């Protein structure tokens, strides 16, 4: 049996996985767009839910799936027995909510990366075997007389063969079938998939919303920590929770202490940090740190671009390319992470 996916690798990265989360924060406009389409009786058969990772796209997908499957008659409010509603909220005590949360609703199919039993870890992509049964599922009559819903989380992770299999379904969708594709980076999807979906873009959460969610999950958290995590998360509660879990604030403070002394490089501090992040078992901390570092470089480049500092800007764009290439190579061929970090700070020193 495969283990349950850690919530921190899901789109929402909240303590509750998206399929079991009854609440949605900061996306009233997106919810209204889906509800209006459903209530009109002219619901598009496929939706592409896009936006930065960790802002609630998967939570919205499951929220809409629960609402659609709760109608039972397969029609929107204006054309069914019930009057239109202004919220997709379904109580956690509702039988539909409970079956979806447990992964046991006969009219819902979820496609996501599978667990590799042989290697003892999650696959890095969605393969064609994961979507092979999609056509058959949608060809069946609804078990409860209404809709059949598919959630793909995330569509970015489909390899070419899997994407082509999904495309065949999108080209000839059956009646009362709804596909919800979660995508952090829609540019990675086949253009033909994008063209057959109605796109709904979710915006990053406001810092105040991230603070509220953080304090709701951890009331004991100091307000100053919540506010700093919110600033670093770029509107993603998922990223904020990840940072909290792996000690991201402490890593950020160590990083900025080194960067603020540049062009004088504190070799001792760099080696100490590299030793800590390069050791076995520090994978999460290493990746969190490199995300913080590349984010810092990105913001520095944006700041330079507003000041028309062309010479400095060109130099830092080269730094950006070098750092990202080195990090990609480190992951691809298992380079020594300790040496990677030392090299990166040396590149920053020369900039």
mmCIF file of C-alpha atoms in Angstrom:
data_model
loop_
_atom_site.group_PDB
_atom_site.id
_atom_site.type_symbol
_atom_site.label_atom_id
_atom_site.label_comp_id
_atom_site.label_asym_id
_atom_site.label_seq_id
_atom_site.Cartn_x
_atom_site.Cartn_y
_atom_site.Cartn_z
ATOM 1 C CA UNK A 1 0.000 0.000 0.000
ATOM 2 C CA UNK A 2 1.310 3.419 -0.909
ATOM 3 C CA UNK A 3 1.579 6.013 1.865
ATOM 4 C CA UNK A 4 -0.699 9.024 1.920
ATOM 5 C CA UNK A 5 0.803 11.985 0.140
ATOM 6 C CA UNK A 6 2.264 14.522 2.507
ATOM 7 C CA UNK A 7 0.088 17.608 2.473
ATOM 8 C CA UNK A 8 3.125 19.807 1.943
ATOM 9 C CA UNK A 9 3.614 18.475 -1.577
ATOM 10 C CA UNK A 10 0.013 19.007 -2.581
ATOM 11 C CA UNK A 11 -1.104 22.153 -4.353
ATOM 12 C CA UNK A 12 -2.469 23.662 -1.183
ATOM 13 C CA UNK A 13 0.181 22.334 1.191
ATOM 14 C CA UNK A 14 -2.184 22.679 4.149
ATOM 15 C CA UNK A 15 -2.542 20.257 7.082
ATOM 16 C CA UNK A 16 -5.729 19.032 5.393
ATOM 17 C CA UNK A 17 -5.222 17.602 1.890
ATOM 18 C CA UNK A 18 -7.222 19.459 -0.748
ATOM 19 C CA UNK A 19 -9.863 16.759 -1.090
ATOM 20 C CA UNK A 20 -10.670 17.009 2.635
ATOM 21 C CA UNK A 21 -10.473 20.789 3.004
ATOM 22 C CA UNK A 22 -13.962 22.373 3.267
ATOM 23 C CA UNK A 23 -12.731 25.971 3.236
ATOM 24 C CA UNK A 24 -11.447 28.236 0.483
ATOM 25 C CA UNK A 25 -9.833 31.590 1.233
ATOM 26 C CA UNK A 26 -9.288 34.558 -1.060
ATOM 27 C CA UNK A 27 -10.800 33.213 -4.278
ATOM 28 C CA UNK A 28 -14.393 34.464 -4.211
ATOM 29 C CA UNK A 29 -14.208 35.707 -7.805
ATOM 30 C CA UNK A 30 -12.983 32.357 -9.120
ATOM 31 C CA UNK A 31 -15.701 30.514 -7.200
ATOM 32 C CA UNK A 32 -18.325 32.862 -8.612
ATOM 33 C CA UNK A 33 -17.095 32.225 -12.172
ATOM 34 C CA UNK A 34 -17.549 28.484 -11.732
ATOM 35 C CA UNK A 35 -20.926 28.878 -10.054
ATOM 36 C CA UNK A 36 -22.214 31.234 -12.726
ATOM 37 C CA UNK A 37 -21.176 28.786 -15.436
ATOM 38 C CA UNK A 38 -22.818 25.888 -13.604
ATOM 39 C CA UNK A 39 -26.029 27.774 -12.884
ATOM 40 C CA UNK A 40 -26.291 28.866 -16.515
ATOM 41 C CA UNK A 41 -26.721 25.280 -17.657
ATOM 42 C CA UNK A 42 -23.856 25.808 -20.147
ATOM 43 C CA UNK A 43 -20.925 24.525 -18.149
ATOM 44 C CA UNK A 44 -17.710 24.000 -20.121
ATOM 45 C CA UNK A 45 -16.676 20.340 -20.040
ATOM 46 C CA UNK A 46 -13.052 21.135 -19.115
ATOM 47 C CA UNK A 47 -11.512 23.830 -16.911
ATOM 48 C CA UNK A 48 -7.854 24.735 -16.518
ATOM 49 C CA UNK A 49 -7.285 26.156 -13.021
ATOM 50 C CA UNK A 50 -4.014 28.069 -13.116
ATOM 51 C CA UNK A 51 -1.923 30.202 -10.795
ATOM 52 C CA UNK A 52 1.140 29.930 -8.549
ATOM 53 C CA UNK A 53 1.656 26.751 -6.582
ATOM 54 C CA UNK A 54 0.155 26.573 -3.117
ATOM 55 C CA UNK A 55 -2.603 29.200 -3.414
ATOM 56 C CA UNK A 56 -5.640 26.886 -3.353
ATOM 57 C CA UNK A 57 -6.237 25.630 -6.907
ATOM 58 C CA UNK A 58 -6.688 22.002 -5.869
ATOM 59 C CA UNK A 59 -8.911 23.058 -2.967
ATOM 60 C CA UNK A 60 -11.105 24.920 -5.461
ATOM 61 C CA UNK A 61 -11.171 21.917 -7.813
ATOM 62 C CA UNK A 62 -12.405 19.559 -5.096
ATOM 63 C CA UNK A 63 -14.806 22.188 -3.802
ATOM 64 C CA UNK A 64 -16.378 22.455 -7.248
ATOM 65 C CA UNK A 65 -16.374 18.663 -7.669
ATOM 66 C CA UNK A 66 -18.297 18.273 -4.389
ATOM 67 C CA UNK A 67 -20.807 20.906 -5.449
ATOM 68 C CA UNK A 68 -21.393 19.336 -8.870
ATOM 69 C CA UNK A 69 -21.696 15.803 -7.493
ATOM 70 C CA UNK A 70 -24.057 17.010 -4.770
ATOM 71 C CA UNK A 71 -26.640 18.173 -7.320
ATOM 72 C CA UNK A 72 -27.484 14.593 -8.257
ATOM 73 C CA UNK A 73 -29.554 15.459 -11.330
ATOM 74 C CA UNK A 74 -26.652 16.489 -13.488
ATOM 75 C CA UNK A 75 -27.973 19.968 -14.229
ATOM 76 C CA UNK A 76 -27.189 23.474 -13.019
ATOM 77 C CA UNK A 77 -29.467 25.202 -10.569
ATOM 78 C CA UNK A 78 -31.482 27.147 -13.112
ATOM 79 C CA UNK A 79 -32.437 24.007 -15.001
ATOM 80 C CA UNK A 80 -32.604 21.464 -12.203
ATOM 81 C CA UNK A 81 -34.857 21.039 -9.201
ATOM 82 C CA UNK A 82 -32.881 23.320 -6.883
ATOM 83 C CA UNK A 83 -32.550 27.097 -6.975
ATOM 84 C CA UNK A 84 -29.136 28.577 -7.823
ATOM 85 C CA UNK A 85 -26.821 29.042 -4.849
ATOM 86 C CA UNK A 86 -24.076 31.596 -4.250
ATOM 87 C CA UNK A 87 -21.590 29.263 -2.588
ATOM 88 C CA UNK A 88 -20.091 25.877 -3.399
ATOM 89 C CA UNK A 89 -19.671 25.023 0.267
ATOM 90 C CA UNK A 90 -20.580 21.438 1.168
ATOM 91 C CA UNK A 91 -20.602 20.460 4.836
ATOM 92 C CA UNK A 92 -17.880 18.016 5.949
ATOM 93 C CA UNK A 93 -20.744 15.895 7.346
ATOM 94 C CA UNK A 94 -22.367 15.551 3.927
ATOM 95 C CA UNK A 95 -22.143 11.991 2.480
ATOM 96 C CA UNK A 96 -20.691 13.332 -0.781
ATOM 97 C CA UNK A 97 -17.974 15.217 1.123
ATOM 98 C CA UNK A 98 -17.132 12.142 3.190
ATOM 99 C CA UNK A 99 -16.883 9.835 0.164
ATOM 100 C CA UNK A 100 -14.692 12.264 -1.783
ATOM 101 C CA UNK A 101 -12.459 12.848 1.239
ATOM 102 C CA UNK A 102 -12.015 9.092 1.631
ATOM 103 C CA UNK A 103 -11.381 8.612 -2.105
ATOM 104 C CA UNK A 104 -14.494 6.468 -2.476
ATOM 105 C CA UNK A 105 -16.930 8.419 -4.658
ATOM 106 C CA UNK A 106 -17.858 6.319 -7.703
ATOM 107 C CA UNK A 107 -18.359 9.372 -9.948
ATOM 108 C CA UNK A 108 -15.051 11.065 -9.147
ATOM 109 C CA UNK A 109 -11.712 10.045 -10.636
ATOM 110 C CA UNK A 110 -8.496 11.638 -9.416
ATOM 111 C CA UNK A 111 -5.342 11.509 -11.537
ATOM 112 C CA UNK A 112 -2.056 12.311 -9.840
ATOM 113 C CA UNK A 113 1.463 10.984 -9.572
ATOM 114 C CA UNK A 114 1.453 7.353 -8.459
ATOM 115 C CA UNK A 115 3.549 5.777 -5.737
ATOM 116 C CA UNK A 116 6.391 3.583 -6.996
ATOM 117 C CA UNK A 117 6.353 0.554 -4.706
ATOM 118 C CA UNK A 118 9.693 -0.748 -6.013
ATOM 119 C CA UNK A 119 11.578 2.483 -5.382
ATOM 120 C CA UNK A 120 9.609 3.423 -2.277
ATOM 121 C CA UNK A 121 8.851 6.970 -3.397
ATOM 122 C CA UNK A 122 6.432 9.033 -5.460
ATOM 123 C CA UNK A 123 7.008 9.117 -9.204
ATOM 124 C CA UNK A 124 8.216 12.398 -10.655
ATOM 125 C CA UNK A 125 5.536 12.471 -13.372
ATOM 126 C CA UNK A 126 2.077 11.251 -14.301
ATOM 127 C CA UNK A 127 2.501 8.412 -16.806
ATOM 128 C CA UNK A 128 0.114 6.950 -19.353
ATOM 129 C CA UNK A 129 -0.780 4.038 -17.063
ATOM 130 C CA UNK A 130 -2.189 6.595 -14.602
ATOM 131 C CA UNK A 131 -4.677 7.883 -17.199
ATOM 132 C CA UNK A 132 -5.341 4.700 -19.178
ATOM 133 C CA UNK A 133 -8.694 4.057 -17.492
ATOM 134 C CA UNK A 134 -9.919 7.643 -17.977
ATOM 135 C CA UNK A 135 -11.832 6.970 -21.191
ATOM 136 C CA UNK A 136 -13.586 3.946 -19.758
ATOM 137 C CA UNK A 137 -14.526 5.836 -16.574
ATOM 138 C CA UNK A 138 -16.152 8.638 -18.568
ATOM 139 C CA UNK A 139 -17.948 6.209 -20.887
ATOM 140 C CA UNK A 140 -19.814 4.633 -17.983
ATOM 141 C CA UNK A 141 -23.204 5.811 -16.808
ATOM 142 C CA UNK A 142 -22.991 7.908 -13.669
ATOM 143 C CA UNK A 143 -23.394 5.733 -10.585
ATOM 144 C CA UNK A 144 -25.608 8.346 -8.935
ATOM 145 C CA UNK A 145 -27.443 9.677 -11.969
ATOM 146 C CA UNK A 146 -25.571 12.937 -12.296
ATOM 147 C CA UNK A 147 -22.107 14.038 -13.333
ATOM 148 C CA UNK A 148 -18.812 12.243 -13.673
ATOM 149 C CA UNK A 149 -15.916 14.428 -12.568
ATOM 150 C CA UNK A 150 -12.165 14.101 -13.131
ATOM 151 C CA UNK A 151 -9.532 16.055 -11.178
ATOM 152 C CA UNK A 152 -5.960 16.065 -12.560
ATOM 153 C CA UNK A 153 -3.514 17.385 -9.971
ATOM 154 C CA UNK A 154 -1.334 18.604 -11.404
ATOM 155 C CA UNK A 155 -1.631 18.544 -15.180
ATOM 156 C CA UNK A 156 1.925 19.943 -15.440
ATOM 157 C CA UNK A 157 3.251 16.596 -14.242
ATOM 158 C CA UNK A 158 1.833 14.573 -17.160
ATOM 159 C CA UNK A 159 4.456 13.210 -19.530
ATOM 160 C CA UNK A 160 3.852 13.373 -23.281
ATOM 161 C CA UNK A 161 2.035 10.039 -23.550
ATOM 162 C CA UNK A 162 -0.233 10.793 -20.600
ATOM 163 C CA UNK A 163 -1.019 14.237 -22.007
ATOM 164 C CA UNK A 164 -1.949 12.739 -25.379
ATOM 165 C CA UNK A 165 -4.275 10.259 -23.661
ATOM 166 C CA UNK A 166 -6.049 13.109 -21.858
ATOM 167 C CA UNK A 167 -6.208 15.091 -25.101
ATOM 168 C CA UNK A 168 -8.211 12.312 -26.775
ATOM 169 C CA UNK A 169 -10.843 12.634 -24.048
ATOM 170 C CA UNK A 170 -10.918 16.427 -24.350
ATOM 171 C CA UNK A 171 -11.472 16.180 -28.099
ATOM 172 C CA UNK A 172 -14.657 14.100 -27.712
ATOM 173 C CA UNK A 173 -16.007 14.702 -24.200
ATOM 174 C CA UNK A 174 -19.106 12.698 -23.219
ATOM 175 C CA UNK A 175 -22.185 14.414 -21.816
ATOM 176 C CA UNK A 176 -22.315 15.283 -18.134
ATOM 177 C CA UNK A 177 -18.533 14.892 -17.844
ATOM 178 C CA UNK A 178 -16.377 17.525 -16.158
ATOM 179 C CA UNK A 179 -12.567 17.645 -16.203
ATOM 180 C CA UNK A 180 -10.741 19.946 -13.779
ATOM 181 C CA UNK A 181 -7.044 20.370 -14.577
ATOM 182 C CA UNK A 182 -4.879 21.991 -11.902
ATOM 183 C CA UNK A 183 -1.843 23.703 -13.412
ATOM 184 C CA UNK A 184 0.950 25.716 -11.802
ATOM 185 C CA UNK A 185 2.586 26.376 -15.175
ATOM 186 C CA UNK A 186 0.137 26.083 -18.095
ATOM 187 C CA UNK A 187 2.915 26.934 -20.553
ATOM 188 C CA UNK A 188 4.199 23.388 -20.051
ATOM 189 C CA UNK A 189 0.959 21.858 -21.302
ATOM 190 C CA UNK A 190 0.237 20.921 -24.913
ATOM 191 C CA UNK A 191 -1.305 23.918 -26.727
ATOM 192 C CA UNK A 192 -4.096 21.612 -27.891
ATOM 193 C CA UNK A 193 -4.960 20.810 -24.267
ATOM 194 C CA UNK A 194 -5.020 24.498 -23.322
ATOM 195 C CA UNK A 195 -7.228 25.334 -26.291
ATOM 196 C CA UNK A 196 -9.852 22.764 -25.274
ATOM 197 C CA UNK A 197 -10.199 24.025 -21.695
ATOM 198 C CA UNK A 198 -11.769 27.150 -20.273
ATOM 199 C CA UNK A 199 -9.022 28.888 -18.331
ATOM 200 C CA UNK A 200 -9.588 30.253 -14.841
ATOM 201 C CA UNK A 201 -6.608 32.034 -13.281
ATOM 202 C CA UNK A 202 -6.321 32.278 -9.504
ATOM 203 C CA UNK A 203 -4.269 35.128 -8.070
ATOM 204 C CA UNK A 204 -1.816 34.904 -5.165
ATOM 205 C CA UNK A 205 -3.368 35.483 -1.762
ATOM 206 C CA UNK A 206 -2.992 38.821 -0.012
ATOM 207 C CA UNK A 207 -0.366 38.856 2.748
ATOM 208 C CA UNK A 208 -3.104 39.488 5.304
ATOM 209 C CA UNK A 209 -4.934 36.349 4.148
ATOM 210 C CA UNK A 210 -1.767 34.260 4.466
ATOM 211 C CA UNK A 211 -1.174 35.637 7.984
ATOM 212 C CA UNK A 212 -4.753 34.781 8.963
ATOM 213 C CA UNK A 213 -4.423 31.219 7.636
ATOM 214 C CA UNK A 214 -1.067 30.703 9.360
ATOM 215 C CA UNK A 215 -2.406 31.881 12.712
ATOM 216 C CA UNK A 216 -5.504 29.755 12.216
ATOM 217 C CA UNK A 217 -3.321 26.653 11.870
ATOM 218 C CA UNK A 218 -0.914 27.671 14.627
ATOM 219 C CA UNK A 219 -2.423 30.159 17.110
ATOM 220 C CA UNK A 220 0.798 30.090 19.152
ATOM 221 C CA UNK A 221 2.878 31.467 16.273
ATOM 222 C CA UNK A 222 4.278 34.947 16.991
ATOM 223 C CA UNK A 223 2.649 37.570 14.803
ATOM 224 C CA UNK A 224 6.078 38.753 13.626
ATOM 225 C CA UNK A 225 6.874 35.235 12.345
ATOM 226 C CA UNK A 226 3.514 34.974 10.570
ATOM 227 C CA UNK A 227 4.016 38.345 8.896
ATOM 228 C CA UNK A 228 7.551 37.480 7.769
ATOM 229 C CA UNK A 229 6.452 34.078 6.430
ATOM 230 C CA UNK A 230 3.638 35.803 4.543
ATOM 231 C CA UNK A 231 6.105 38.240 2.953
ATOM 232 C CA UNK A 232 8.386 35.397 1.863
ATOM 233 C CA UNK A 233 5.579 33.213 0.531
ATOM 234 C CA UNK A 234 4.541 35.477 -2.383
ATOM 235 C CA UNK A 235 0.858 34.894 -1.673
ATOM 236 C CA UNK A 236 1.109 31.111 -1.310
ATOM 237 C CA UNK A 237 -0.158 29.581 1.931
ATOM 238 C CA UNK A 238 1.399 26.328 0.780
ATOM 239 C CA UNK A 239 4.830 27.898 0.566
ATOM 240 C CA UNK A 240 4.360 29.646 3.922
ATOM 241 C CA UNK A 241 3.490 26.351 5.612
ATOM 242 C CA UNK A 242 6.449 24.639 3.951
ATOM 243 C CA UNK A 243 8.770 27.361 5.196
ATOM 244 C CA UNK A 244 7.418 27.005 8.711
ATOM 245 C CA UNK A 245 7.772 23.233 8.717
ATOM 246 C CA UNK A 246 11.423 23.100 7.605
ATOM 247 C CA UNK A 247 12.628 26.102 9.614
ATOM 248 C CA UNK A 248 12.585 28.432 6.629
ATOM 249 C CA UNK A 249 12.782 31.625 8.675
ATOM 250 C CA UNK A 250 16.022 30.560 10.332
ATOM 251 C CA UNK A 251 17.450 29.579 6.923
ATOM 252 C CA UNK A 252 16.384 32.927 5.478
ATOM 253 C CA UNK A 253 18.079 34.824 8.289
ATOM 254 C CA UNK A 254 21.294 32.817 7.805
ATOM 255 C CA UNK A 255 21.169 33.498 4.080
ATOM 256 C CA UNK A 256 20.589 37.251 4.397
ATOM 257 C CA UNK A 257 23.323 37.555 7.019
ATOM 258 C CA UNK A 258 25.778 36.237 4.414
ATOM 259 C CA UNK A 259 24.340 38.214 1.494
ATOM 260 C CA UNK A 260 24.327 41.505 3.380
ATOM 261 C CA UNK A 261 28.110 41.304 3.837
ATOM 262 C CA UNK A 262 28.833 40.881 0.124
ATOM 263 C CA UNK A 263 31.151 41.519 -1.637
ATOM 264 C CA UNK A 264 32.978 40.354 1.494
ATOM 265 C CA UNK A 265 32.205 36.645 1.715
ATOM 266 C CA UNK A 266 32.053 35.091 5.186
ATOM 267 C CA UNK A 267 33.723 31.801 4.259
ATOM 268 C CA UNK A 268 33.162 30.278 7.698
ATOM 269 C CA UNK A 269 29.415 30.988 7.624
ATOM 270 C CA UNK A 270 29.130 29.679 4.060
ATOM 271 C CA UNK A 271 30.885 26.401 4.899
ATOM 272 C CA UNK A 272 28.808 25.945 8.049
ATOM 273 C CA UNK A 273 25.560 26.504 6.128
ATOM 274 C CA UNK A 274 26.662 24.296 3.226
ATOM 275 C CA UNK A 275 27.651 21.532 5.625
ATOM 276 C CA UNK A 276 24.252 21.620 7.305
ATOM 277 C CA UNK A 277 22.256 21.627 4.068
ATOM 278 C CA UNK A 278 24.499 19.199 2.210
ATOM 279 C CA UNK A 279 24.280 16.328 4.675
ATOM 280 C CA UNK A 280 22.079 13.256 4.218
ATOM 281 C CA UNK A 281 18.440 13.757 5.197
ATOM 282 C CA UNK A 282 18.473 17.513 4.575
ATOM 283 C CA UNK A 283 16.708 17.347 1.200
ATOM 284 C CA UNK A 284 13.727 19.495 2.206
ATOM 285 C CA UNK A 285 15.894 22.111 3.890
ATOM 286 C CA UNK A 286 18.243 22.246 0.877
ATOM 287 C CA UNK A 287 15.418 22.775 -1.610
ATOM 288 C CA UNK A 288 13.731 25.329 0.643
ATOM 289 C CA UNK A 289 16.973 27.255 0.928
ATOM 290 C CA UNK A 290 17.623 27.241 -2.830
ATOM 291 C CA UNK A 291 14.055 28.496 -3.420
ATOM 292 C CA UNK A 292 14.674 31.338 -0.965
ATOM 293 C CA UNK A 293 17.985 32.138 -2.623
ATOM 294 C CA UNK A 294 16.662 32.148 -6.200
ATOM 295 C CA UNK A 295 13.710 34.241 -5.045
ATOM 296 C CA UNK A 296 16.130 36.745 -3.499
ATOM 297 C CA UNK A 297 18.135 36.905 -6.749
ATOM 298 C CA UNK A 298 14.944 37.331 -8.789
ATOM 299 C CA UNK A 299 13.762 40.232 -6.619
ATOM 300 C CA UNK A 300 17.204 41.833 -6.811
ATOM 301 C CA UNK A 301 17.083 41.643 -10.619
ATOM 302 C CA UNK A 302 13.599 43.191 -10.680
ATOM 303 C CA UNK A 303 14.854 46.003 -8.467
ATOM 304 C CA UNK A 304 17.806 46.639 -10.785
ATOM 305 C CA UNK A 305 15.488 46.726 -13.815
ATOM 306 C CA UNK A 306 13.459 49.566 -12.271
ATOM 307 C CA UNK A 307 16.624 51.608 -11.746
ATOM 308 C CA UNK A 308 17.844 51.236 -15.337
ATOM 309 C CA UNK A 309 21.132 49.830 -14.066
ATOM 310 C CA UNK A 310 21.923 48.151 -17.379
ATOM 311 C CA UNK A 311 25.464 47.079 -16.569
ATOM 312 C CA UNK A 312 24.554 45.601 -13.203
ATOM 313 C CA UNK A 313 21.376 44.084 -14.656
ATOM 314 C CA UNK A 314 23.269 42.204 -17.353
ATOM 315 C CA UNK A 315 25.749 40.911 -14.771
ATOM 316 C CA UNK A 316 22.968 39.654 -12.495
ATOM 317 C CA UNK A 317 21.086 38.026 -15.363
ATOM 318 C CA UNK A 318 24.233 35.998 -15.980
ATOM 319 C CA UNK A 319 24.309 35.123 -12.280
ATOM 320 C CA UNK A 320 20.682 33.987 -12.535
ATOM 321 C CA UNK A 321 21.496 31.690 -15.454
ATOM 322 C CA UNK A 322 24.577 30.237 -13.780
ATOM 323 C CA UNK A 323 22.846 29.581 -10.448
ATOM 324 C CA UNK A 324 19.782 27.951 -11.998
ATOM 325 C CA UNK A 325 21.886 25.816 -14.329
ATOM 326 C CA UNK A 326 24.004 24.639 -11.420
ATOM 327 C CA UNK A 327 20.936 23.768 -9.321
ATOM 328 C CA UNK A 328 19.376 21.865 -12.225
ATOM 329 C CA UNK A 329 22.588 19.893 -12.710
ATOM 330 C CA UNK A 330 22.783 19.192 -8.994
ATOM 331 C CA UNK A 331 19.337 17.583 -9.003
ATOM 332 C CA UNK A 332 19.796 15.842 -12.351
ATOM 333 C CA UNK A 333 23.107 14.086 -11.673
ATOM 334 C CA UNK A 334 23.326 14.182 -7.872
ATOM 335 C CA UNK A 335 26.173 16.655 -7.551
ATOM 336 C CA UNK A 336 27.594 17.317 -4.083
ATOM 337 C CA UNK A 337 25.105 19.782 -2.580
ATOM 338 C CA UNK A 338 27.663 21.188 -0.176
ATOM 339 C CA UNK A 339 29.992 22.101 -3.042
ATOM 340 C CA UNK A 340 27.058 23.465 -5.056
ATOM 341 C CA UNK A 341 26.192 25.963 -2.323
ATOM 342 C CA UNK A 342 29.807 27.044 -1.884
ATOM 343 C CA UNK A 343 30.074 27.588 -5.654
ATOM 344 C CA UNK A 344 26.843 29.617 -5.721
ATOM 345 C CA UNK A 345 28.034 31.982 -3.005
ATOM 346 C CA UNK A 346 31.332 32.378 -4.833
ATOM 347 C CA UNK A 347 29.372 33.382 -7.952
ATOM 348 C CA UNK A 348 27.413 35.899 -5.878
ATOM 349 C CA UNK A 349 30.635 37.272 -4.405
ATOM 350 C CA UNK A 350 32.008 38.070 -7.856
ATOM 351 C CA UNK A 351 28.758 39.788 -8.893
#
